[in-house]
């Protein structure tokens, strides 16, 4: 879908399912205290591994807090969700001094300072059938004005939105409007986004855009668009894309989120167009095209920066090779080019650019290094820190933000699922899987000034991290998990599919 395959999109949402009559009853009667409990820490015992499983592996889910120095501040075991409650991992959110973790069909709140359990709330399943979906799973999680906002059962016939206070009290729970679909097909809500002024917008199965007020949960307005609809949030605006046919250009609409008023529309964009929300009222986008049969050449679309308030093009950046990822930040726009996705061969077309957010002027560009499009880089006034990849290696690279010169490199694995985090302090954290599916994931604390690794930490068991960590001051909070101990079908846990080579960790 347009605008959703790019790593810069920050809202983490899965396609699982929803929610609980018990919670509604508690919210209605105001008995929030009765529904809030302190999380008990289950003890996970290691047992002999049966045939076909990874030796020494144990299933588990953990809420963890690491400081910028790579020191474990605390670790808490969470229950392993039932297979039918398993969803795509979500980033934790922080409200006040409380970090909230999603785990299957439940939320667990832990005090950031010491990991102490504050509250726990489960959303029991009303149905787990194919057509009705699983109605208790947490599929979206946001923090907004002191509330925790959770989207439940987005792939079910009864999706809902729940708002909880920092203490875990239910402020409201409302059913999201989902349309009926043909019998035998699950109803699906997709692309939920949250605007700066507290509007959640989502797209239904039949490409209807619907909105609700996060303060009350009440619907605001809805509108049907023609085809292949998508939406991103840009400040208080929604940028809606759609097409009139499979072959038509992409049309963008700038819509006031709270009222539904359309400020502008433009229809001069490529058929397949990816948008990325950005700061300062500027979003970016670029076109994609399928490779033609030889000897025809690949069509290369430029990067376009668009003013969210007017829809007008601010600047255009042409690159010699296809764009694979764009990350707009206040300190500049990082642009990766080359082969799409995970590289299985050497990529001679790879490049990295840093351009001004306001003018598009290229400060510098380098070639020959394929930047992982799924790892969001750290872009500041002094550094651009990325993950460079080849079929056999992964490397954290610190580029000088002014010149593009390489300041330092740190070797990691070629496996997919890597994250860069910069809590307050002098280090950057790199979190990445082991070189094979039977090796533990690791966390490195790397000194930003020197590139020296100041700490190396093994995550529990064979756990991997499936969503970006949340940063709260000097703390990085994330949720590693091992849901299965089955041996991988082939060596390697990432796109490389190869055994570890020299220097892999």
PDB file of N, CA and C in Angstrom, residues 116-152:
ATOM      1  N   UNK A 116       8.533  -2.047  38.416  1.00  0.00           N
ATOM      2  CA  UNK A 116       7.459  -2.492  39.303  1.00  0.00           C
ATOM      3  C   UNK A 116       6.132  -2.503  38.558  1.00  0.00           C
ATOM      4  N   UNK A 117       5.328  -3.577  38.761  1.00  0.00           N
ATOM      5  CA  UNK A 117       4.043  -3.681  38.110  1.00  0.00           C
ATOM      6  C   UNK A 117       3.064  -2.633  38.611  1.00  0.00           C
ATOM      7  N   UNK A 118       2.455  -1.881  37.701  1.00  0.00           N
ATOM      8  CA  UNK A 118       1.492  -0.848  38.056  1.00  0.00           C
ATOM      9  C   UNK A 118       0.070  -1.343  37.817  1.00  0.00           C
ATOM     10  N   UNK A 119      -0.177  -1.907  36.637  1.00  0.00           N
ATOM     11  CA  UNK A 119      -1.475  -2.510  36.354  1.00  0.00           C
ATOM     12  C   UNK A 119      -1.352  -3.476  35.184  1.00  0.00           C
ATOM     13  N   UNK A 120      -2.377  -4.298  35.057  1.00  0.00           N
ATOM     14  CA  UNK A 120      -2.450  -5.288  33.980  1.00  0.00           C
ATOM     15  C   UNK A 120      -3.908  -5.401  33.569  1.00  0.00           C
ATOM     16  N   UNK A 121      -4.151  -5.369  32.269  1.00  0.00           N
ATOM     17  CA  UNK A 121      -5.531  -5.501  31.810  1.00  0.00           C
ATOM     18  C   UNK A 121      -5.574  -6.415  30.594  1.00  0.00           C
ATOM     19  N   UNK A 122      -6.431  -7.426  30.675  1.00  0.00           N
ATOM     20  CA  UNK A 122      -6.615  -8.380  29.579  1.00  0.00           C
ATOM     21  C   UNK A 122      -7.930  -8.092  28.863  1.00  0.00           C
ATOM     22  N   UNK A 123      -7.968  -8.452  27.581  1.00  0.00           N
ATOM     23  CA  UNK A 123      -9.164  -8.283  26.755  1.00  0.00           C
ATOM     24  C   UNK A 123      -9.564  -9.654  26.217  1.00  0.00           C
ATOM     25  N   UNK A 124     -10.436 -10.364  26.938  1.00  0.00           N
ATOM     26  CA  UNK A 124     -10.784 -11.732  26.547  1.00  0.00           C
ATOM     27  C   UNK A 124     -11.376 -11.795  25.146  1.00  0.00           C
ATOM     28  N   UNK A 125     -11.179 -12.934  24.496  1.00  0.00           N
ATOM     29  CA  UNK A 125     -11.698 -13.121  23.145  1.00  0.00           C
ATOM     30  C   UNK A 125     -13.180 -13.447  23.177  1.00  0.00           C
ATOM     31  N   UNK A 126     -13.935 -12.792  22.329  1.00  0.00           N
ATOM     32  CA  UNK A 126     -15.331 -13.164  22.129  1.00  0.00           C
ATOM     33  C   UNK A 126     -15.449 -14.217  21.048  1.00  0.00           C
ATOM     34  N   UNK A 127     -14.494 -14.236  20.114  1.00  0.00           N
ATOM     35  CA  UNK A 127     -14.527 -15.202  19.029  1.00  0.00           C
ATOM     36  C   UNK A 127     -13.123 -15.365  18.485  1.00  0.00           C
ATOM     37  N   UNK A 128     -12.787 -16.565  18.064  1.00  0.00           N
ATOM     38  CA  UNK A 128     -11.526 -16.761  17.352  1.00  0.00           C
ATOM     39  C   UNK A 128     -11.741 -17.576  16.079  1.00  0.00           C
ATOM     40  N   UNK A 129     -12.927 -17.405  15.466  1.00  0.00           N
ATOM     41  CA  UNK A 129     -13.214 -18.080  14.208  1.00  0.00           C
ATOM     42  C   UNK A 129     -12.607 -17.310  13.054  1.00  0.00           C
ATOM     43  N   UNK A 130     -12.490 -17.958  11.901  1.00  0.00           N
ATOM     44  CA  UNK A 130     -11.860 -17.343  10.739  1.00  0.00           C
ATOM     45  C   UNK A 130     -12.606 -16.094  10.304  1.00  0.00           C
ATOM     46  N   UNK A 131     -13.944 -16.179  10.232  1.00  0.00           N
ATOM     47  CA  UNK A 131     -14.708 -15.048   9.705  1.00  0.00           C
ATOM     48  C   UNK A 131     -14.910 -13.955  10.743  1.00  0.00           C
ATOM     49  N   UNK A 132     -15.044 -14.321  12.010  1.00  0.00           N
ATOM     50  CA  UNK A 132     -15.261 -13.302  13.043  1.00  0.00           C
ATOM     51  C   UNK A 132     -13.961 -12.709  13.538  1.00  0.00           C
ATOM     52  N   UNK A 133     -12.864 -13.436  13.383  1.00  0.00           N
ATOM     53  CA  UNK A 133     -11.573 -12.934  13.832  1.00  0.00           C
ATOM     54  C   UNK A 133     -11.372 -13.158  15.318  1.00  0.00           C
ATOM     55  N   UNK A 134     -10.227 -12.735  15.800  1.00  0.00           N
ATOM     56  CA  UNK A 134      -9.877 -12.884  17.210  1.00  0.00           C
ATOM     57  C   UNK A 134     -10.052 -11.517  17.854  1.00  0.00           C
ATOM     58  N   UNK A 135     -10.995 -11.400  18.756  1.00  0.00           N
ATOM     59  CA  UNK A 135     -11.472 -10.081  19.147  1.00  0.00           C
ATOM     60  C   UNK A 135     -10.756  -9.462  20.330  1.00  0.00           C
ATOM     61  N   UNK A 136      -9.728 -10.102  20.872  1.00  0.00           N
ATOM     62  CA  UNK A 136      -9.068  -9.539  22.034  1.00  0.00           C
ATOM     63  C   UNK A 136      -7.653  -9.078  21.822  1.00  0.00           C
ATOM     64  N   UNK A 137      -7.075  -9.321  20.660  1.00  0.00           N
ATOM     65  CA  UNK A 137      -5.667  -9.002  20.483  1.00  0.00           C
ATOM     66  C   UNK A 137      -5.426  -7.498  20.355  1.00  0.00           C
ATOM     67  N   UNK A 138      -4.302  -7.055  20.904  1.00  0.00           N
ATOM     68  CA  UNK A 138      -3.907  -5.650  20.822  1.00  0.00           C
ATOM     69  C   UNK A 138      -3.124  -5.472  19.526  1.00  0.00           C
ATOM     70  N   UNK A 139      -3.694  -4.698  18.595  1.00  0.00           N
ATOM     71  CA  UNK A 139      -3.119  -4.565  17.256  1.00  0.00           C
ATOM     72  C   UNK A 139      -2.588  -3.173  16.961  1.00  0.00           C
ATOM     73  N   UNK A 140      -2.763  -2.230  17.859  1.00  0.00           N
ATOM     74  CA  UNK A 140      -2.221  -0.889  17.712  1.00  0.00           C
ATOM     75  C   UNK A 140      -2.107  -0.251  19.083  1.00  0.00           C
ATOM     76  N   UNK A 141      -1.067   0.546  19.302  1.00  0.00           N
ATOM     77  CA  UNK A 141      -0.838   1.114  20.625  1.00  0.00           C
ATOM     78  C   UNK A 141      -0.225   2.500  20.478  1.00  0.00           C
ATOM     79  N   UNK A 142      -0.843   3.500  21.153  1.00  0.00           N
ATOM     80  CA  UNK A 142      -0.367   4.870  21.098  1.00  0.00           C
ATOM     81  C   UNK A 142      -0.467   5.503  22.483  1.00  0.00           C
ATOM     82  N   UNK A 143       0.285   6.564  22.694  1.00  0.00           N
ATOM     83  CA  UNK A 143       0.132   7.407  23.880  1.00  0.00           C
ATOM     84  C   UNK A 143      -0.349   8.765  23.410  1.00  0.00           C
ATOM     85  N   UNK A 144      -1.380   9.313  24.084  1.00  0.00           N
ATOM     86  CA  UNK A 144      -1.891  10.622  23.692  1.00  0.00           C
ATOM     87  C   UNK A 144      -2.453  11.329  24.917  1.00  0.00           C
ATOM     88  N   UNK A 145      -1.854  12.475  25.275  1.00  0.00           N
ATOM     89  CA  UNK A 145      -2.318  13.337  26.356  1.00  0.00           C
ATOM     90  C   UNK A 145      -2.633  12.561  27.639  1.00  0.00           C
ATOM     91  N   UNK A 146      -1.678  11.778  28.101  1.00  0.00           N
ATOM     92  CA  UNK A 146      -1.840  11.062  29.361  1.00  0.00           C
ATOM     93  C   UNK A 146      -2.658   9.794  29.273  1.00  0.00           C
ATOM     94  N   UNK A 147      -3.097   9.420  28.093  1.00  0.00           N
ATOM     95  CA  UNK A 147      -3.877   8.198  27.922  1.00  0.00           C
ATOM     96  C   UNK A 147      -3.101   7.183  27.100  1.00  0.00           C
ATOM     97  N   UNK A 148      -3.386   5.923  27.364  1.00  0.00           N
ATOM     98  CA  UNK A 148      -2.915   4.826  26.526  1.00  0.00           C
ATOM     99  C   UNK A 148      -4.071   4.459  25.605  1.00  0.00           C
ATOM    100  N   UNK A 149      -3.836   4.494  24.309  1.00  0.00           N
ATOM    101  CA  UNK A 149      -4.864   4.183  23.323  1.00  0.00           C
ATOM    102  C   UNK A 149      -4.496   2.857  22.667  1.00  0.00           C
ATOM    103  N   UNK A 150      -5.418   1.897  22.708  1.00  0.00           N
ATOM    104  CA  UNK A 150      -5.164   0.593  22.109  1.00  0.00           C
ATOM    105  C   UNK A 150      -6.250   0.277  21.099  1.00  0.00           C
ATOM    106  N   UNK A 151      -5.841  -0.193  19.925  1.00  0.00           N
ATOM    107  CA  UNK A 151      -6.770  -0.699  18.916  1.00  0.00           C
ATOM    108  C   UNK A 151      -6.828  -2.210  19.064  1.00  0.00           C
ATOM    109  N   UNK A 152      -8.024  -2.738  19.160  1.00  0.00           N
ATOM    110  CA  UNK A 152      -8.218  -4.159  19.427  1.00  0.00           C
ATOM    111  C   UNK A 152      -8.930  -4.826  18.249  1.00  0.00           C
TER     112      UNK A 152
END
